[in-house]
GROMACS .gro file of C-alpha atoms in nm:
model
  174
    1LEU     CA    1   6.289   7.867   6.260
    2ALA     CA    2   6.464   7.853   6.634
    3PHE     CA    3   6.827   7.803   6.450
    4LEU     CA    4   6.752   8.089   6.199
    5ALA     CA    5   6.646   8.306   6.479
    6VAL     CA    6   6.948   8.244   6.669
    7ARG     CA    7   7.179   8.337   6.369
    8GLU     CA    8   6.969   8.663   6.332
    9SER     CA    9   7.033   8.725   6.718
   10ALA     CA   10   7.392   8.669   6.644
   11HIS     CA   11   7.411   8.896   6.381
   12ALA     CA   12   7.217   9.183   6.574
   13ARG     CA   13   7.417   9.121   6.884
   14LEU     CA   14   7.764   9.148   6.700
   15TYR     CA   15   7.657   9.470   6.542
   16ALA     CA   16   7.529   9.601   6.847
   17HIS     CA   17   7.817   9.541   7.066
   18VAL     CA   18   8.099   9.631   6.796
   19PRO     CA   19   8.034  10.028   6.766
   20TRP     CA   20   8.282  10.047   6.469
   21LEU     CA   21   8.176   9.742   6.263
   22ARG     CA   22   7.908   9.910   6.067
   23ALA     CA   23   8.090  10.205   5.973
   24HIS     CA   24   8.407   9.972   5.887
   25ILE     CA   25   8.194   9.763   5.662
   26LEU     CA   26   8.035  10.103   5.497
   27GLY     CA   27   8.380  10.213   5.488
   28LEU     CA   28   8.522   9.949   5.258
   29VAL     CA   29   8.199   9.967   5.054
   30GLU     CA   30   8.282  10.338   4.988
   31GLU     CA   31   8.642  10.265   4.910
   32TYR     CA   32   8.565  10.021   4.646
   33ALA     CA   33   8.278  10.246   4.496
   34ARG     CA   34   8.500  10.558   4.496
   35GLY     CA   35   8.708  10.366   4.186
   36ILE     CA   36   8.398  10.275   4.010
   37SER     CA   37   8.404  10.465   3.643
   38ILE     CA   38   8.155  10.380   3.374
   39ASP     CA   39   8.244  10.374   2.992
   40LEU     CA   40   7.896  10.512   2.893
   41GLU     CA   41   8.019  10.458   2.505
   42HIS     CA   42   8.086  10.079   2.553
   43LEU     CA   43   7.776  10.047   2.780
   44GLU     CA   44   7.534  10.201   2.524
   45GLU     CA   45   7.700   9.992   2.274
   46SER     CA   46   7.632   9.667   2.470
   47VAL     CA   47   7.289   9.769   2.547
   48ARG     CA   48   7.207   9.861   2.197
   49SER     CA   49   7.295   9.489   2.117
   50ILE     CA   50   7.054   9.330   2.328
   51ASP     CA   51   6.712   9.237   2.247
   52ALA     CA   52   6.482   9.365   2.526
   53SER     CA   53   6.189   9.142   2.434
   54ASP     CA   54   6.413   8.870   2.501
   55PRO     CA   55   6.418   8.749   2.856
   56GLU     CA   56   6.694   8.504   2.777
   57ALA     CA   57   6.901   8.765   2.601
   58LEU     CA   58   6.883   8.987   2.921
   59ARG     CA   59   6.979   8.704   3.149
   60ALA     CA   60   7.287   8.623   2.900
   61ALA     CA   61   7.377   8.985   2.908
   62LEU     CA   62   7.364   9.025   3.299
   63SER     CA   63   7.559   8.662   3.348
   64GLY     CA   64   7.816   8.763   3.082
   65GLY     CA   65   7.928   9.087   3.239
   66VAL     CA   66   7.796   9.339   2.971
   67PHE     CA   67   7.742   9.576   3.274
   68ALA     CA   68   8.046   9.499   3.463
   69SER     CA   69   8.303   9.772   3.501
   70GLU     CA   70   8.703   9.735   3.489
   71ILE     CA   71   8.831   9.688   3.846
   72SER     CA   72   9.131   9.883   3.955
   73PRO     CA   73   9.408   9.732   4.161
   74GLU     CA   74   9.298   9.956   4.456
   75GLN     CA   75   8.921   9.839   4.428
   76ALA     CA   76   9.030   9.490   4.407
   77GLY     CA   77   9.227   9.529   4.751
   78ALA     CA   78   8.896   9.715   4.915
   79LEU     CA   79   8.717   9.395   4.765
   80GLU     CA   80   8.933   9.157   4.938
   81ARG     CA   81   8.926   9.358   5.261
   82LEU     CA   82   8.537   9.375   5.216
   83GLU     CA   83   8.513   8.996   5.151
   84THR     CA   84   8.750   8.909   5.441
   85ALA     CA   85   8.549   9.141   5.680
   86LEU     CA   86   8.203   8.965   5.593
   87ALA     CA   87   8.332   8.642   5.597
   88LEU     CA   88   8.462   8.712   5.944
   89VAL     CA   89   8.119   8.808   6.061
   90GLU     CA   90   7.962   8.515   5.906
   91GLY     CA   91   8.224   8.260   6.092
   92TRP     CA   92   8.185   8.473   6.417
   93VAL     CA   93   7.796   8.407   6.369
   94GLU     CA   94   7.822   8.055   6.264
   95ASP     CA   95   8.036   7.973   6.576
   96VAL     CA   96   7.822   8.151   6.815
   97THR     CA   97   7.512   8.009   6.650
   98ALA     CA   98   7.654   7.635   6.693
   99ARG     CA   99   7.741   7.707   7.052
  100THR     CA  100   7.412   7.825   7.127
  101VAL     CA  101   7.193   7.592   6.944
  102ALA     CA  102   7.397   7.266   7.041
  103PRO     CA  103   7.203   7.193   7.391
  104HIS     CA  104   6.844   7.295   7.265
  105VAL     CA  105   6.813   7.221   6.883
  106PRO     CA  106   6.897   6.842   6.799
  107HIS     CA  107   6.966   6.906   6.420
  108GLY     CA  108   7.183   7.195   6.466
  109VAL     CA  109   7.479   7.020   6.311
  110PRO     CA  110   7.286   6.949   6.007
  111LEU     CA  111   7.118   7.295   5.987
  112ARG     CA  112   7.474   7.435   6.018
  113GLU     CA  113   7.599   7.221   5.711
  114MET     CA  114   7.263   7.318   5.522
  115MET     CA  115   7.362   7.688   5.577
  116ARG     CA  116   7.720   7.626   5.457
  117ARG     CA  117   7.595   7.460   5.130
  118ARG     CA  118   7.338   7.747   5.053
  119ARG     CA  119   7.597   7.987   5.081
  120ALA     CA  120   7.828   7.781   4.873
  121ALA     CA  121   7.555   7.728   4.612
  122GLY     CA  122   7.450   8.114   4.624
  123GLY     CA  123   7.152   8.194   4.477
  124PRO     CA  124   7.057   8.404   4.132
  125SER     CA  125   7.047   8.735   4.298
  126GLU     CA  126   7.417   8.654   4.453
  127HIS     CA  127   7.520   8.547   4.089
  128VAL     CA  128   7.399   8.876   3.916
  129PHE     CA  129   7.548   9.075   4.250
  130SER     CA  130   7.886   8.879   4.197
  131THR     CA  131   7.885   8.962   3.805
  132LEU     CA  132   7.800   9.341   3.855
  133VAL     CA  133   8.028   9.432   4.166
  134GLY     CA  134   8.261   9.114   4.177
  135LEU     CA  135   8.209   9.040   4.554
  136GLN     CA  136   8.187   8.662   4.642
  137LEU     CA  137   8.152   8.511   4.961
  138ARG     CA  138   8.420   8.249   4.913
  139PRO     CA  139   8.299   7.918   5.095
  140ARG     CA  140   8.658   7.843   5.173
  141ARG     CA  141   8.706   8.177   5.330
  142LEU     CA  142   8.376   8.141   5.543
  143ARG     CA  143   8.470   7.805   5.656
  144GLU     CA  144   8.820   7.961   5.754
  145ALA     CA  145   8.699   8.211   5.946
  146ALA     CA  146   8.442   7.993   6.153
  147THR     CA  147   8.754   7.755   6.198
  148LEU     CA  148   8.947   8.055   6.345
  149PHE     CA  149   8.677   8.138   6.557
  150ALA     CA  150   8.642   7.774   6.700
  151GLY     CA  151   8.978   7.768   6.768
  152LEU     CA  152   8.985   8.095   6.948
  153VAL     CA  153   8.739   7.968   7.180
  154SER     CA  154   8.909   7.626   7.225
  155ASP     CA  155   9.225   7.829   7.309
  156GLY     CA  156   9.108   8.109   7.508
  157GLY     CA  157   8.707   8.067   7.543
  158PRO     CA  158   8.443   8.300   7.441
  159GLN     CA  159   8.623   8.588   7.547
  160ALA     CA  160   8.917   8.547   7.312
  161ARG     CA  161   8.664   8.497   7.027
  162ASP     CA  162   8.500   8.814   7.088
  163ALA     CA  163   8.843   9.002   7.177
  164VAL     CA  164   8.890   8.993   6.793
  165TRP     CA  165   8.632   9.263   6.727
  166ALA     CA  166   8.785   9.506   7.011
  167HIS     CA  167   8.943   9.729   6.711
  168PRO     CA  168   8.959   9.723   6.335
  169ASP     CA  169   9.336   9.677   6.372
  170LEU     CA  170   9.308   9.354   6.535
  171LEU     CA  171   9.084   9.192   6.261
  172PRO     CA  172   9.268   8.895   6.083
  173GLN     CA  173   9.365   8.975   5.719
  174ALA     CA  174   9.308   8.744   5.436
   0.00000   0.00000   0.00000
């Protein structure tokens, strides 16, 4: 519980101390959403073919992308920037959490690995969200972000790690 509380506190600290971050993330979501177009004819045809009384048919329709829309190149770019920003947030939180709990929580390293594996496997809601929107927090990208922040701390201390959040233009790219 202490490990999870530190993670949540790290998220809260980051968003509280980086005033532009929330607006930046929401701006990326809005940029993606602006390009959403719905083909109502295709959607109606797909819905008619689903047996609503069969939960398995509904599950297959959701996982099969019946409700997914085509992603434009602009949306793909916005989605990649959003994934990168979210991975940077998670990487920073992972580094801060690991350094904070290391002297106090004896099982900090296994808990960190458990969180990584849980993110990699994802849950049912994450799979549906991935199918509908296309947003996936790739484990490799999350590990790269955590490695980036660990390297920044090694080279310049916590100040170097936190300096990444000084301005949105300073954020590393994918």
